[in-house]
Coordinates of C-alpha atoms in Angstrom, one line a residue:
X1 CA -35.6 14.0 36.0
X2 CA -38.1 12.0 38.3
X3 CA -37.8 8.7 36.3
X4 CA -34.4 6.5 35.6
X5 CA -35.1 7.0 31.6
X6 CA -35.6 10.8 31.7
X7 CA -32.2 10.7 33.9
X8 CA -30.1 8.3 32.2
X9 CA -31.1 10.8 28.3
X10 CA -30.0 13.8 30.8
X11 CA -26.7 12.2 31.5
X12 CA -26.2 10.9 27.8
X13 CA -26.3 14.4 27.2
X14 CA -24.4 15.7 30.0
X15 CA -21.5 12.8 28.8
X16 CA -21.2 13.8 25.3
X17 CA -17.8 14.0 24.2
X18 CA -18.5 16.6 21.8
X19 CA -19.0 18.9 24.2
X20 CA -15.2 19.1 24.6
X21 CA -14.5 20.7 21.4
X22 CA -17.1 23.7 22.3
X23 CA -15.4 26.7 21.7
X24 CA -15.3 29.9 24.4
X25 CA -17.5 31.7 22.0
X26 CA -19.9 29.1 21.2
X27 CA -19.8 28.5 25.3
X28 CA -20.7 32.3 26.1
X29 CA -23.5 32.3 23.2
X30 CA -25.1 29.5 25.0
X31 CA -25.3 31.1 28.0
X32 CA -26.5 34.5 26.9
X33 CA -29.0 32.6 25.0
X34 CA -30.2 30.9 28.1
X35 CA -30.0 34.1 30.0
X36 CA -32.6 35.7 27.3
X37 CA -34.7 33.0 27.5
X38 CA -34.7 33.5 31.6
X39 CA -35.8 37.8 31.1
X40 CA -37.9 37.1 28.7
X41 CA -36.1 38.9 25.7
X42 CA -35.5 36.2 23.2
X43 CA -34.4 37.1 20.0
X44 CA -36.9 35.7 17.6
X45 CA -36.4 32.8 15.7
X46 CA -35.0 31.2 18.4
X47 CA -36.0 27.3 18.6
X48 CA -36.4 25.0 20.9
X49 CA -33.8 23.0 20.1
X50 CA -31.4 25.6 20.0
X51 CA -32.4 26.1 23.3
X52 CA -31.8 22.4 24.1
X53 CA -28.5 22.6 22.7
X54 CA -27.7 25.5 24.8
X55 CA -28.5 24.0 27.9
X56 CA -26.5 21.0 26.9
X57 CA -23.3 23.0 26.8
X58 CA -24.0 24.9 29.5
X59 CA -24.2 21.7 31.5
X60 CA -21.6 19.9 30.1
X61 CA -19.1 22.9 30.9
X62 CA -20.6 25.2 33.7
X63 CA -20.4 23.8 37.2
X64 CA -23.8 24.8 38.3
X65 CA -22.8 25.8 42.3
X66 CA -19.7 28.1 41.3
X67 CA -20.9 29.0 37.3
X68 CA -17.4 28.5 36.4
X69 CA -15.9 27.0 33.7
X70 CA -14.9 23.0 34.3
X71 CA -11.5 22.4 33.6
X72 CA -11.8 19.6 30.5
X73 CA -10.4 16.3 31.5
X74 CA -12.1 16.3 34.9
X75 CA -15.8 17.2 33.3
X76 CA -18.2 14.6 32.7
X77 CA -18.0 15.0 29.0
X78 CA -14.0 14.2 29.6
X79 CA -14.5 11.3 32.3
X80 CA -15.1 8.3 29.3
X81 CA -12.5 9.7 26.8
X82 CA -9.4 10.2 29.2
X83 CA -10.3 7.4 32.0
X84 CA -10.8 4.6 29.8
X85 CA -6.7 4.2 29.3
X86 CA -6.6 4.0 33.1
X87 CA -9.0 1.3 33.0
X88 CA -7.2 -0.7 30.0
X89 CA -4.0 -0.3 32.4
X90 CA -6.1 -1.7 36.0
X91 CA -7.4 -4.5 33.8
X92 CA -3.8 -5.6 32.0
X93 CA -2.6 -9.2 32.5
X94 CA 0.7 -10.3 34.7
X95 CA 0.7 -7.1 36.4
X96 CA 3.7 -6.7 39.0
X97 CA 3.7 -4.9 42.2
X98 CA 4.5 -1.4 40.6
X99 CA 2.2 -1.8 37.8
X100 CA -0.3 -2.5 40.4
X101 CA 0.3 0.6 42.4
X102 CA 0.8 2.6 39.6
X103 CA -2.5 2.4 38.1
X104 CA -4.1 2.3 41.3
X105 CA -2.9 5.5 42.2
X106 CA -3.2 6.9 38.3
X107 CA -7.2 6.1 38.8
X108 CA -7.8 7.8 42.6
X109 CA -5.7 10.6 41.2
X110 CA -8.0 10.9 38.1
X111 CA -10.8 9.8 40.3
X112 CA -10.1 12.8 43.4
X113 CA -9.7 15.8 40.7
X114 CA -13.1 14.7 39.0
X115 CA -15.3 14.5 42.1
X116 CA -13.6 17.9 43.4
X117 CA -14.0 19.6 39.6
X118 CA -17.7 18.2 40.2
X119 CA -18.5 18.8 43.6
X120 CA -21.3 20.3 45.9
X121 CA -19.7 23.8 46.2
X122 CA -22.9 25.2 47.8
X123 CA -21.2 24.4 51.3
X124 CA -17.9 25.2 51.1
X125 CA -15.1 22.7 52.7
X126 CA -11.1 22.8 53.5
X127 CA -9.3 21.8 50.6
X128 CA -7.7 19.3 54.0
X129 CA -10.9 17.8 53.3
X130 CA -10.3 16.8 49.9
X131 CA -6.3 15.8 50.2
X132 CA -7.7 13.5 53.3
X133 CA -10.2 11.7 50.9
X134 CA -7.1 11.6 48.4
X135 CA -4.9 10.1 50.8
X136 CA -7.2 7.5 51.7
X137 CA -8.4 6.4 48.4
X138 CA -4.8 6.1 47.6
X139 CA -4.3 3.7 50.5
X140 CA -7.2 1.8 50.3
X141 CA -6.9 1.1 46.6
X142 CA -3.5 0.5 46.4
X143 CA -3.8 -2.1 49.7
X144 CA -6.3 -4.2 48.7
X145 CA -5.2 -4.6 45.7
X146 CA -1.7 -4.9 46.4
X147 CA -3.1 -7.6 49.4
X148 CA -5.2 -9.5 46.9
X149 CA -3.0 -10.0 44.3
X150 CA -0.2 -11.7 47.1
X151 CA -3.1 -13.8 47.8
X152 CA -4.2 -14.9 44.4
X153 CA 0.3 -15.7 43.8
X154 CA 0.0 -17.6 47.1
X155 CA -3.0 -20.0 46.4
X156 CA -1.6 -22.8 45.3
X157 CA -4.5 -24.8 44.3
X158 CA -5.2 -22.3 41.6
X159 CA -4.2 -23.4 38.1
X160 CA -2.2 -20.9 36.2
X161 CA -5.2 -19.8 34.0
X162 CA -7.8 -19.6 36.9
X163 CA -5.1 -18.0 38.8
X164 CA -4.7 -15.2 36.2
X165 CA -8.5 -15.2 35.6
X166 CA -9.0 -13.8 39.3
X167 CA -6.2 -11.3 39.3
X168 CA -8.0 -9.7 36.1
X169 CA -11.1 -9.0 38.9
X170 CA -8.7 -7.7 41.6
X171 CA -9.1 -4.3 40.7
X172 CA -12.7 -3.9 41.0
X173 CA -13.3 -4.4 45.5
X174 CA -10.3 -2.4 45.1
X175 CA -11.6 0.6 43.3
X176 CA -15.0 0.1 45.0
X177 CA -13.9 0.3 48.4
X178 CA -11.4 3.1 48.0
X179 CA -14.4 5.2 46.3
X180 CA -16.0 4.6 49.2
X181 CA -13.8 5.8 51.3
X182 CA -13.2 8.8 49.2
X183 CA -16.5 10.0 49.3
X184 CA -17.1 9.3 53.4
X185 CA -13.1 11.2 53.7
X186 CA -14.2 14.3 51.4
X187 CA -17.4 14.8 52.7
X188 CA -17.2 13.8 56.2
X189 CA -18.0 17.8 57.0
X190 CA -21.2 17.6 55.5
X191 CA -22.4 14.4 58.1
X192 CA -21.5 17.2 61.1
X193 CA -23.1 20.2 59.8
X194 CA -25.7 18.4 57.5
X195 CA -26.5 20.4 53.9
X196 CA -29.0 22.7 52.7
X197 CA -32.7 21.6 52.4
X198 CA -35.2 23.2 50.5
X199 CA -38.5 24.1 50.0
X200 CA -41.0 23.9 46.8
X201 CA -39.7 27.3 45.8
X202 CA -36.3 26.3 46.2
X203 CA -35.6 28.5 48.9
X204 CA -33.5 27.2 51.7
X205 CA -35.0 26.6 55.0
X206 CA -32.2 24.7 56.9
X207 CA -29.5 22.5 56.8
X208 CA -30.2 18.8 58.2
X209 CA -27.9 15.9 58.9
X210 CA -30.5 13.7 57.8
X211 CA -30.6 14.7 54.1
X212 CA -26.9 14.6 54.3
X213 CA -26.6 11.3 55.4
X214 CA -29.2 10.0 52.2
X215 CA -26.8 11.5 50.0
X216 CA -24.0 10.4 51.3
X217 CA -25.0 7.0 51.2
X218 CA -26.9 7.2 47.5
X219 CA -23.4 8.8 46.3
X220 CA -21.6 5.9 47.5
X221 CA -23.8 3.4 46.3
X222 CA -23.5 5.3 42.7
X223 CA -19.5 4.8 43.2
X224 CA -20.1 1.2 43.8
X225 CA -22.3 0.4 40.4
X226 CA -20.0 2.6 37.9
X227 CA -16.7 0.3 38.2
X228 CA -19.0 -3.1 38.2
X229 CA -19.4 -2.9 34.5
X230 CA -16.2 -1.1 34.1
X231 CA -14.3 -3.6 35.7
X232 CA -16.5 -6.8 35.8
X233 CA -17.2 -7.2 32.1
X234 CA -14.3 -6.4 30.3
X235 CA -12.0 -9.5 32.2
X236 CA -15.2 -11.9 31.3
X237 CA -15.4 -10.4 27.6
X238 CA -11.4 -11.2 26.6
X239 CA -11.4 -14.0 29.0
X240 CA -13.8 -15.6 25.9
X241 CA -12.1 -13.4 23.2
X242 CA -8.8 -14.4 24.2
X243 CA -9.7 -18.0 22.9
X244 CA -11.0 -17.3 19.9
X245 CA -8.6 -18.3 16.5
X246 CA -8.5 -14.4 15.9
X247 CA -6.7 -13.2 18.9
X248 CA -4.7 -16.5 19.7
X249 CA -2.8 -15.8 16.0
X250 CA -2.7 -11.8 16.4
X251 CA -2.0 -11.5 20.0
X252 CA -1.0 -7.8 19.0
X253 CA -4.4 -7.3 18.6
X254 CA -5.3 -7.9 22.4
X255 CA -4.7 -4.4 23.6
X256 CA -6.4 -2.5 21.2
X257 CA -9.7 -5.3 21.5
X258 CA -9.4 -4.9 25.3
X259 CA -9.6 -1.2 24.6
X260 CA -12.4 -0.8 22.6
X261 CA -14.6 -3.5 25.0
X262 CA -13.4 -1.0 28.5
X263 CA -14.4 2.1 26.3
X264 CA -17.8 0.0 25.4
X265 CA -18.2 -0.8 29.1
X266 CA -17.1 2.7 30.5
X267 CA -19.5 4.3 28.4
X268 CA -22.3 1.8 29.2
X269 CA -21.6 2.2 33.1
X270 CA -21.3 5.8 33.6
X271 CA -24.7 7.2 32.6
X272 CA -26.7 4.0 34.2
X273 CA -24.7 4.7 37.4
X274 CA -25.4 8.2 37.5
X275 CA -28.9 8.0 36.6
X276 CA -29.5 6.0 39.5
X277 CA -30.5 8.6 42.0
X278 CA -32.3 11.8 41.2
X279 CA -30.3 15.2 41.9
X280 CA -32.7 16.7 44.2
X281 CA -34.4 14.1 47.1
X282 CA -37.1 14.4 48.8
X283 CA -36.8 13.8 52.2

């Protein structure tokens, strides 16, 4: 976990879709295995790579603060497979003013129930907290994205085609900036109290402001890289696509191209963004 590599093969495990068709039993196997390993009382025969496997599922479905079971479209394992349609629906062509808010507030929806499914529970806060940083996102997205499009319709000296070009990259400040003000809202109470710190042991000798601030800040610099690819690539991608003789004679075949390139990206983006900061910090 102290280098990007050894991060980003932690997360491509973390992410694994497969991990949403783990059954309860096969869940509670891998924990009692894991448990065993921890007291010493093995069964033998036991590998290490059942062992592997074990803490794979564990930490693909076990929120590691409240050791309770992740609800399965807000886990990581879920966030590729059921946020990639939202994407493909930010990213469509000719949107209007409804489709814009829409999908705006269909991704900080998804967006708010994933970071509270996944959040630091080892300090508790108000669920106010949380519906703020909601709120917010919801405003923010919707605004700037509602604000940029009236602009791009506005500027005249914009040819149709370059015109529609920058609309496709609307919804990427907009996603960036209400994820930024999502994190800030939701864990403003962390900035006044500060969070735990640690020693070597792992034994907590404080809470500090300082550390709170670092990860504030690394959190919402992680929220900044994962939509880049998301929703910076895809628009470039069809924009070449799109004149190909393939899709200009099947332009049924747009949406389910476009589809398959935001899964591509998504499941580029998310591990690389992740991986960018180690869990624990020293500070």
């Amino acid at each position: 976990q102290t280098s990007f590599y050894g991060r980003f093969r932690h997360f491509l495990d973390i992410i694994d879709p497969r991990t949403l068709f783990v059954t309860e039993s096969r869940l509670k196997e891998a924990v009692q295995l894991l448990e065993d390993y921890k007291h010493g009382t093995l069964p033998p025969g036991v590998t290490n790579k059942e062992l592997w496997g074990a803490q794979k599922i564990k930490q693909a479905i076990i929120h590691p603060d409240t050791n309770e079971t992740i609800f399965m479209p807000f886990r990581m394992s879920g966030y590729i497979p059921f946020g990639t349609p939202i994407v493909v629906g930010l990213l469509l062509p000719n949107q209007t003013l409804a489709s814009t808010v829409f999908w705006q507030w269909l991704n900080q929806s998804h967006n708010a129930c994933v970071n509270y499914a996944n959040r630091n529970a080892t300090k508790p806060s108000p669920t106010s907290k949380f519906i703020q940083g909601y709120l917010g996102a919801v405003i923010s997205a919707v605004s700037i994205a509602v604000g940029l499009n009236v602009l791009v319709q506005r500027a005249n000296k914009f040819t149709p085609a370059t015109r529609l070009l920058i609309q496709r990259f609307v919804p990427f400040p907009a996603v960036a900036s209400a994820n930024i003000c999502n994190v800030v809202l939701m864990r403003h109470t962390e900035l006044e109290e500060g969070i735990d710190v640690l020693d070597n042991n792992g034994n907590i000798v404080g809470s500090s402001r300082i550390a709170a601030k670092h990860a504030l800040l690394e959190t919402a610099l992680t929220r900044v890289v994962l939509p880049m690819p998301i929703l910076v690539l895809p628009p470039i991608i069809m924009s070449i696509l799109e004149k190909t003789s393939l899709l200009r004679s099947r332009p049924r075949m747009i949406l389910p191209v476009q589809s398959l390139v935001c899964l591509a990206a998504f499941g580029l983006a998310l591990p690389l963004a992740i991986s960018l900061f180690p869990q624990m910090s020293e500070v």
